[in-house]
Amino acid sequence: MNLAFEYEQAIMAVRQVNRPRVLSDGAQRVSSDPAETILLTIFLKHDQSKNLEGIQGHLAATGWWERFPPKGVEIVSWNVVMGIGQIVTLRLPPRLLNSVNVEIERCAWGAFTTEFFPSYDFIPVRERLAREWREGRGRERAKT
């Protein structure tokens, strides 16, 4: 494969992930279909000028535990990383990205500094690329 082909495949995958989604029943739920959701990894780095009691007090005062994540957003993982803070991975429809951002600004700022890393599920793309590579390799061997 060449880089132009791989770039084209990555662009197609991103467009597929970010396409608008309409739920027939109007319910607020998160689909596990990678074509309808994105993953968002958030680094919540502890404000080291505060001890744990200060951080927990801030989160309680802002309603963090009730407000985050917003409705319609799924927690995929939530890990405490010693020396850093917390790393949260969420699955959400792209249309809810602004809601996640607003709740971080409302509740987490003052307890954490934040970094965001949006991504998408590459497994289906990887499986297709590997299959196409194997099929192409089989054709090459048949020619020899």
mmCIF file with all atom_site columns, C-alpha atoms in Angstrom:
data_model
loop_
_atom_site.group_PDB
_atom_site.id
_atom_site.type_symbol
_atom_site.label_atom_id
_atom_site.label_alt_id
_atom_site.label_comp_id
_atom_site.label_asym_id
_atom_site.label_entity_id
_atom_site.label_seq_id
_atom_site.pdbx_PDB_ins_code
_atom_site.Cartn_x
_atom_site.Cartn_y
_atom_site.Cartn_z
_atom_site.occupancy
_atom_site.B_iso_or_equiv
_atom_site.pdbx_formal_charge
_atom_site.auth_seq_id
_atom_site.auth_comp_id
_atom_site.auth_asym_id
_atom_site.auth_atom_id
_atom_site.pdbx_PDB_model_num
ATOM 1   C CA . MET A 1 1   ? 0.000   0.000   0.000   1.00 0.00 ? 1   MET A CA 1
ATOM 2   C CA . ASN A 1 2   ? 1.094   3.528   -0.576  1.00 0.00 ? 2   ASN A CA 1
ATOM 3   C CA . LEU A 1 3   ? 0.724   6.518   1.728   1.00 0.00 ? 3   LEU A CA 1
ATOM 4   C CA . ALA A 1 4   ? -1.844  8.234   -0.494  1.00 0.00 ? 4   ALA A CA 1
ATOM 5   C CA . PHE A 1 5   ? -4.116  5.181   -0.247  1.00 0.00 ? 5   PHE A CA 1
ATOM 6   C CA . GLU A 1 6   ? -3.714  5.005   3.542   1.00 0.00 ? 6   GLU A CA 1
ATOM 7   C CA . TYR A 1 7   ? -4.415  8.730   3.870   1.00 0.00 ? 7   TYR A CA 1
ATOM 8   C CA . GLU A 1 8   ? -7.560  8.363   1.752   1.00 0.00 ? 8   GLU A CA 1
ATOM 9   C CA . GLN A 1 9   ? -8.726  5.466   3.938   1.00 0.00 ? 9   GLN A CA 1
ATOM 10  C CA . ALA A 1 10  ? -8.152  7.460   7.124   1.00 0.00 ? 10  ALA A CA 1
ATOM 11  C CA . ILE A 1 11  ? -10.129 10.422  5.743   1.00 0.00 ? 11  ILE A CA 1
ATOM 12  C CA . MET A 1 12  ? -12.988 8.112   4.784   1.00 0.00 ? 12  MET A CA 1
ATOM 13  C CA . ALA A 1 13  ? -12.989 6.608   8.281   1.00 0.00 ? 13  ALA A CA 1
ATOM 14  C CA . VAL A 1 14  ? -13.130 10.037  9.928   1.00 0.00 ? 14  VAL A CA 1
ATOM 15  C CA . ARG A 1 15  ? -15.988 11.122  7.669   1.00 0.00 ? 15  ARG A CA 1
ATOM 16  C CA . GLN A 1 16  ? -17.864 7.942   8.530   1.00 0.00 ? 16  GLN A CA 1
ATOM 17  C CA . VAL A 1 17  ? -17.348 8.483   12.272  1.00 0.00 ? 17  VAL A CA 1
ATOM 18  C CA . ASN A 1 18  ? -18.456 12.096  12.125  1.00 0.00 ? 18  ASN A CA 1
ATOM 19  C CA . ARG A 1 19  ? -21.562 11.664  10.011  1.00 0.00 ? 19  ARG A CA 1
ATOM 20  C CA . PRO A 1 20  ? -24.795 12.965  11.568  1.00 0.00 ? 20  PRO A CA 1
ATOM 21  C CA . ARG A 1 21  ? -26.879 10.426  13.460  1.00 0.00 ? 21  ARG A CA 1
ATOM 22  C CA . VAL A 1 22  ? -30.655 10.389  13.846  1.00 0.00 ? 22  VAL A CA 1
ATOM 23  C CA . LEU A 1 23  ? -32.347 8.140   16.376  1.00 0.00 ? 23  LEU A CA 1
ATOM 24  C CA . SER A 1 24  ? -35.871 7.183   15.389  1.00 0.00 ? 24  SER A CA 1
ATOM 25  C CA . ASP A 1 25  ? -37.178 7.239   18.967  1.00 0.00 ? 25  ASP A CA 1
ATOM 26  C CA . GLY A 1 26  ? -35.358 10.430  19.941  1.00 0.00 ? 26  GLY A CA 1
ATOM 27  C CA . ALA A 1 27  ? -33.825 8.697   22.984  1.00 0.00 ? 27  ALA A CA 1
ATOM 28  C CA . GLN A 1 28  ? -30.565 9.918   24.455  1.00 0.00 ? 28  GLN A CA 1
ATOM 29  C CA . ARG A 1 29  ? -28.403 6.816   24.211  1.00 0.00 ? 29  ARG A CA 1
ATOM 30  C CA . VAL A 1 30  ? -24.932 6.038   23.040  1.00 0.00 ? 30  VAL A CA 1
ATOM 31  C CA . SER A 1 31  ? -24.525 3.612   20.188  1.00 0.00 ? 31  SER A CA 1
ATOM 32  C CA . SER A 1 32  ? -21.578 1.248   20.220  1.00 0.00 ? 32  SER A CA 1
ATOM 33  C CA . ASP A 1 33  ? -21.465 1.545   16.412  1.00 0.00 ? 33  ASP A CA 1
ATOM 34  C CA . PRO A 1 34  ? -18.125 3.236   15.700  1.00 0.00 ? 34  PRO A CA 1
ATOM 35  C CA . ALA A 1 35  ? -19.690 4.939   12.679  1.00 0.00 ? 35  ALA A CA 1
ATOM 36  C CA . GLU A 1 36  ? -21.982 6.906   15.015  1.00 0.00 ? 36  GLU A CA 1
ATOM 37  C CA . THR A 1 37  ? -19.667 7.818   17.869  1.00 0.00 ? 37  THR A CA 1
ATOM 38  C CA . ILE A 1 38  ? -16.265 9.189   18.725  1.00 0.00 ? 38  ILE A CA 1
ATOM 39  C CA . LEU A 1 39  ? -14.004 8.388   21.619  1.00 0.00 ? 39  LEU A CA 1
ATOM 40  C CA . LEU A 1 40  ? -12.717 11.222  23.763  1.00 0.00 ? 40  LEU A CA 1
ATOM 41  C CA . THR A 1 41  ? -9.849  10.699  26.186  1.00 0.00 ? 41  THR A CA 1
ATOM 42  C CA . ILE A 1 42  ? -9.532  13.397  28.811  1.00 0.00 ? 42  ILE A CA 1
ATOM 43  C CA . PHE A 1 43  ? -6.495  13.864  31.045  1.00 0.00 ? 43  PHE A CA 1
ATOM 44  C CA . LEU A 1 44  ? -7.654  15.381  34.334  1.00 0.00 ? 44  LEU A CA 1
ATOM 45  C CA . LYS A 1 45  ? -4.350  16.474  35.829  1.00 0.00 ? 45  LYS A CA 1
ATOM 46  C CA . HIS A 1 46  ? -4.543  17.162  39.553  1.00 0.00 ? 46  HIS A CA 1
ATOM 47  C CA . ASP A 1 47  ? -4.031  20.741  40.661  1.00 0.00 ? 47  ASP A CA 1
ATOM 48  C CA . GLN A 1 48  ? -1.064  20.035  42.925  1.00 0.00 ? 48  GLN A CA 1
ATOM 49  C CA . SER A 1 49  ? -1.606  23.242  44.873  1.00 0.00 ? 49  SER A CA 1
ATOM 50  C CA . LYS A 1 50  ? -4.606  21.420  46.395  1.00 0.00 ? 50  LYS A CA 1
ATOM 51  C CA . ASN A 1 51  ? -4.597  18.257  48.468  1.00 0.00 ? 51  ASN A CA 1
ATOM 52  C CA . LEU A 1 52  ? -7.158  15.498  47.932  1.00 0.00 ? 52  LEU A CA 1
ATOM 53  C CA . GLU A 1 53  ? -9.598  17.104  50.378  1.00 0.00 ? 53  GLU A CA 1
ATOM 54  C CA . GLY A 1 54  ? -9.405  20.391  48.450  1.00 0.00 ? 54  GLY A CA 1
ATOM 55  C CA . ILE A 1 55  ? -9.958  18.667  45.102  1.00 0.00 ? 55  ILE A CA 1
ATOM 56  C CA . GLN A 1 56  ? -12.896 16.617  46.408  1.00 0.00 ? 56  GLN A CA 1
ATOM 57  C CA . GLY A 1 57  ? -14.394 19.741  48.015  1.00 0.00 ? 57  GLY A CA 1
ATOM 58  C CA . HIS A 1 58  ? -14.224 21.612  44.721  1.00 0.00 ? 58  HIS A CA 1
ATOM 59  C CA . LEU A 1 59  ? -15.831 18.721  42.825  1.00 0.00 ? 59  LEU A CA 1
ATOM 60  C CA . ALA A 1 60  ? -18.616 18.430  45.403  1.00 0.00 ? 60  ALA A CA 1
ATOM 61  C CA . ALA A 1 61  ? -19.280 22.181  45.338  1.00 0.00 ? 61  ALA A CA 1
ATOM 62  C CA . THR A 1 62  ? -19.593 22.239  41.542  1.00 0.00 ? 62  THR A CA 1
ATOM 63  C CA . GLY A 1 63  ? -21.834 19.145  41.276  1.00 0.00 ? 63  GLY A CA 1
ATOM 64  C CA . TRP A 1 64  ? -19.210 17.178  39.333  1.00 0.00 ? 64  TRP A CA 1
ATOM 65  C CA . TRP A 1 65  ? -20.449 13.750  40.348  1.00 0.00 ? 65  TRP A CA 1
ATOM 66  C CA . GLU A 1 66  ? -24.002 14.541  39.212  1.00 0.00 ? 66  GLU A CA 1
ATOM 67  C CA . ARG A 1 67  ? -23.196 16.564  36.100  1.00 0.00 ? 67  ARG A CA 1
ATOM 68  C CA . PHE A 1 68  ? -20.362 14.566  34.537  1.00 0.00 ? 68  PHE A CA 1
ATOM 69  C CA . PRO A 1 69  ? -20.553 12.919  32.136  1.00 0.00 ? 69  PRO A CA 1
ATOM 70  C CA . PRO A 1 70  ? -23.582 14.589  30.550  1.00 0.00 ? 70  PRO A CA 1
ATOM 71  C CA . LYS A 1 71  ? -26.634 12.548  29.579  1.00 0.00 ? 71  LYS A CA 1
ATOM 72  C CA . GLY A 1 72  ? -26.034 10.495  26.423  1.00 0.00 ? 72  GLY A CA 1
ATOM 73  C CA . VAL A 1 73  ? -22.288 10.054  27.071  1.00 0.00 ? 73  VAL A CA 1
ATOM 74  C CA . GLU A 1 74  ? -20.862 6.653   28.026  1.00 0.00 ? 74  GLU A CA 1
ATOM 75  C CA . ILE A 1 75  ? -17.849 6.136   30.287  1.00 0.00 ? 75  ILE A CA 1
ATOM 76  C CA . VAL A 1 76  ? -15.560 3.617   28.566  1.00 0.00 ? 76  VAL A CA 1
ATOM 77  C CA . SER A 1 77  ? -12.822 3.778   31.205  1.00 0.00 ? 77  SER A CA 1
ATOM 78  C CA . TRP A 1 78  ? -11.817 5.928   34.166  1.00 0.00 ? 78  TRP A CA 1
ATOM 79  C CA . ASN A 1 79  ? -8.378  5.373   35.644  1.00 0.00 ? 79  ASN A CA 1
ATOM 80  C CA . VAL A 1 80  ? -6.356  7.036   38.358  1.00 0.00 ? 80  VAL A CA 1
ATOM 81  C CA . VAL A 1 81  ? -2.749  7.452   37.262  1.00 0.00 ? 81  VAL A CA 1
ATOM 82  C CA . MET A 1 82  ? -0.404  8.208   40.123  1.00 0.00 ? 82  MET A CA 1
ATOM 83  C CA . GLY A 1 83  ? 1.524   11.423  39.608  1.00 0.00 ? 83  GLY A CA 1
ATOM 84  C CA . ILE A 1 84  ? -0.839  12.617  36.848  1.00 0.00 ? 84  ILE A CA 1
ATOM 85  C CA . GLY A 1 85  ? -4.436  12.460  37.991  1.00 0.00 ? 85  GLY A CA 1
ATOM 86  C CA . GLN A 1 86  ? -7.260  10.749  36.182  1.00 0.00 ? 86  GLN A CA 1
ATOM 87  C CA . ILE A 1 87  ? -7.634  9.572   32.591  1.00 0.00 ? 87  ILE A CA 1
ATOM 88  C CA . VAL A 1 88  ? -11.215 9.278   31.383  1.00 0.00 ? 88  VAL A CA 1
ATOM 89  C CA . THR A 1 89  ? -12.269 7.807   28.044  1.00 0.00 ? 89  THR A CA 1
ATOM 90  C CA . LEU A 1 90  ? -15.801 8.561   26.863  1.00 0.00 ? 90  LEU A CA 1
ATOM 91  C CA . ARG A 1 91  ? -17.863 7.335   23.908  1.00 0.00 ? 91  ARG A CA 1
ATOM 92  C CA . LEU A 1 92  ? -20.263 9.904   22.544  1.00 0.00 ? 92  LEU A CA 1
ATOM 93  C CA . PRO A 1 93  ? -22.022 11.134  19.454  1.00 0.00 ? 93  PRO A CA 1
ATOM 94  C CA . PRO A 1 94  ? -20.068 14.075  18.005  1.00 0.00 ? 94  PRO A CA 1
ATOM 95  C CA . ARG A 1 95  ? -23.036 16.379  18.628  1.00 0.00 ? 95  ARG A CA 1
ATOM 96  C CA . LEU A 1 96  ? -22.478 16.055  22.411  1.00 0.00 ? 96  LEU A CA 1
ATOM 97  C CA . LEU A 1 97  ? -18.835 17.160  22.342  1.00 0.00 ? 97  LEU A CA 1
ATOM 98  C CA . ASN A 1 98  ? -19.799 20.702  23.321  1.00 0.00 ? 98  ASN A CA 1
ATOM 99  C CA . SER A 1 99  ? -21.796 19.393  26.332  1.00 0.00 ? 99  SER A CA 1
ATOM 100 C CA . VAL A 1 100 ? -18.751 17.507  27.596  1.00 0.00 ? 100 VAL A CA 1
ATOM 101 C CA . ASN A 1 101 ? -16.615 20.626  27.187  1.00 0.00 ? 101 ASN A CA 1
ATOM 102 C CA . VAL A 1 102 ? -19.103 22.823  29.066  1.00 0.00 ? 102 VAL A CA 1
ATOM 103 C CA . GLU A 1 103 ? -19.314 20.408  32.014  1.00 0.00 ? 103 GLU A CA 1
ATOM 104 C CA . ILE A 1 104 ? -15.519 20.217  32.217  1.00 0.00 ? 104 ILE A CA 1
ATOM 105 C CA . GLU A 1 105 ? -15.367 24.021  32.272  1.00 0.00 ? 105 GLU A CA 1
ATOM 106 C CA . ARG A 1 106 ? -18.162 24.292  34.867  1.00 0.00 ? 106 ARG A CA 1
ATOM 107 C CA . CYS A 1 107 ? -17.028 21.594  37.247  1.00 0.00 ? 107 CYS A CA 1
ATOM 108 C CA . ALA A 1 108 ? -13.478 20.330  36.725  1.00 0.00 ? 108 ALA A CA 1
ATOM 109 C CA . TRP A 1 109 ? -11.581 23.566  36.232  1.00 0.00 ? 109 TRP A CA 1
ATOM 110 C CA . GLY A 1 110 ? -10.104 24.564  39.557  1.00 0.00 ? 110 GLY A CA 1
ATOM 111 C CA . ALA A 1 111 ? -9.499  20.948  40.556  1.00 0.00 ? 111 ALA A CA 1
ATOM 112 C CA . PHE A 1 112 ? -7.786  19.782  37.376  1.00 0.00 ? 112 PHE A CA 1
ATOM 113 C CA . THR A 1 113 ? -5.996  21.050  34.326  1.00 0.00 ? 113 THR A CA 1
ATOM 114 C CA . THR A 1 114 ? -7.274  19.253  31.260  1.00 0.00 ? 114 THR A CA 1
ATOM 115 C CA . GLU A 1 115 ? -6.104  17.822  27.952  1.00 0.00 ? 115 GLU A CA 1
ATOM 116 C CA . PHE A 1 116 ? -8.409  16.327  25.328  1.00 0.00 ? 116 PHE A CA 1
ATOM 117 C CA . PHE A 1 117 ? -7.665  13.661  22.737  1.00 0.00 ? 117 PHE A CA 1
ATOM 118 C CA . PRO A 1 118 ? -10.544 12.853  20.337  1.00 0.00 ? 118 PRO A CA 1
ATOM 119 C CA . SER A 1 119 ? -10.218 9.597   18.456  1.00 0.00 ? 119 SER A CA 1
ATOM 120 C CA . TYR A 1 120 ? -12.217 6.929   16.684  1.00 0.00 ? 120 TYR A CA 1
ATOM 121 C CA . ASP A 1 121 ? -12.357 3.167   16.715  1.00 0.00 ? 121 ASP A CA 1
ATOM 122 C CA . PHE A 1 122 ? -9.717  2.045   14.221  1.00 0.00 ? 122 PHE A CA 1
ATOM 123 C CA . ILE A 1 123 ? -10.340 -1.701  14.593  1.00 0.00 ? 123 ILE A CA 1
ATOM 124 C CA . PRO A 1 124 ? -12.876 -1.993  11.714  1.00 0.00 ? 124 PRO A CA 1
ATOM 125 C CA . VAL A 1 125 ? -10.584 0.026   9.423   1.00 0.00 ? 125 VAL A CA 1
ATOM 126 C CA . ARG A 1 126 ? -7.546  -2.006  10.460  1.00 0.00 ? 126 ARG A CA 1
ATOM 127 C CA . GLU A 1 127 ? -9.398  -5.272  9.820   1.00 0.00 ? 127 GLU A CA 1
ATOM 128 C CA . ARG A 1 128 ? -10.463 -4.105  6.354   1.00 0.00 ? 128 ARG A CA 1
ATOM 129 C CA . LEU A 1 129 ? -6.947  -2.912  5.474   1.00 0.00 ? 129 LEU A CA 1
ATOM 130 C CA . ALA A 1 130 ? -5.402  -6.176  6.696   1.00 0.00 ? 130 ALA A CA 1
ATOM 131 C CA . ARG A 1 131 ? -7.948  -8.194  4.683   1.00 0.00 ? 131 ARG A CA 1
ATOM 132 C CA . GLU A 1 132 ? -7.266  -6.145  1.549   1.00 0.00 ? 132 GLU A CA 1
ATOM 133 C CA . TRP A 1 133 ? -3.518  -6.526  2.072   1.00 0.00 ? 133 TRP A CA 1
ATOM 134 C CA . ARG A 1 134 ? -3.841  -10.322 2.459   1.00 0.00 ? 134 ARG A CA 1
ATOM 135 C CA . GLU A 1 135 ? -6.026  -10.524 -0.643  1.00 0.00 ? 135 GLU A CA 1
ATOM 136 C CA . GLY A 1 136 ? -3.545  -8.420  -2.632  1.00 0.00 ? 136 GLY A CA 1
ATOM 137 C CA . ARG A 1 137 ? -0.649  -10.557 -1.428  1.00 0.00 ? 137 ARG A CA 1
ATOM 138 C CA . GLY A 1 138 ? -2.526  -13.691 -2.501  1.00 0.00 ? 138 GLY A CA 1
ATOM 139 C CA . ARG A 1 139 ? -2.997  -12.262 -5.981  1.00 0.00 ? 139 ARG A CA 1
ATOM 140 C CA . GLU A 1 140 ? 0.723   -11.426 -6.169  1.00 0.00 ? 140 GLU A CA 1
ATOM 141 C CA . ARG A 1 141 ? 1.660   -14.986 -5.233  1.00 0.00 ? 141 ARG A CA 1
ATOM 142 C CA . ALA A 1 142 ? -0.742  -16.392 -7.822  1.00 0.00 ? 142 ALA A CA 1
ATOM 143 C CA . LYS A 1 143 ? 1.072   -14.383 -10.517 1.00 0.00 ? 143 LYS A CA 1
ATOM 144 C CA . THR A 1 144 ? 4.417   -16.011 -9.702  1.00 0.00 ? 144 THR A CA 1
#
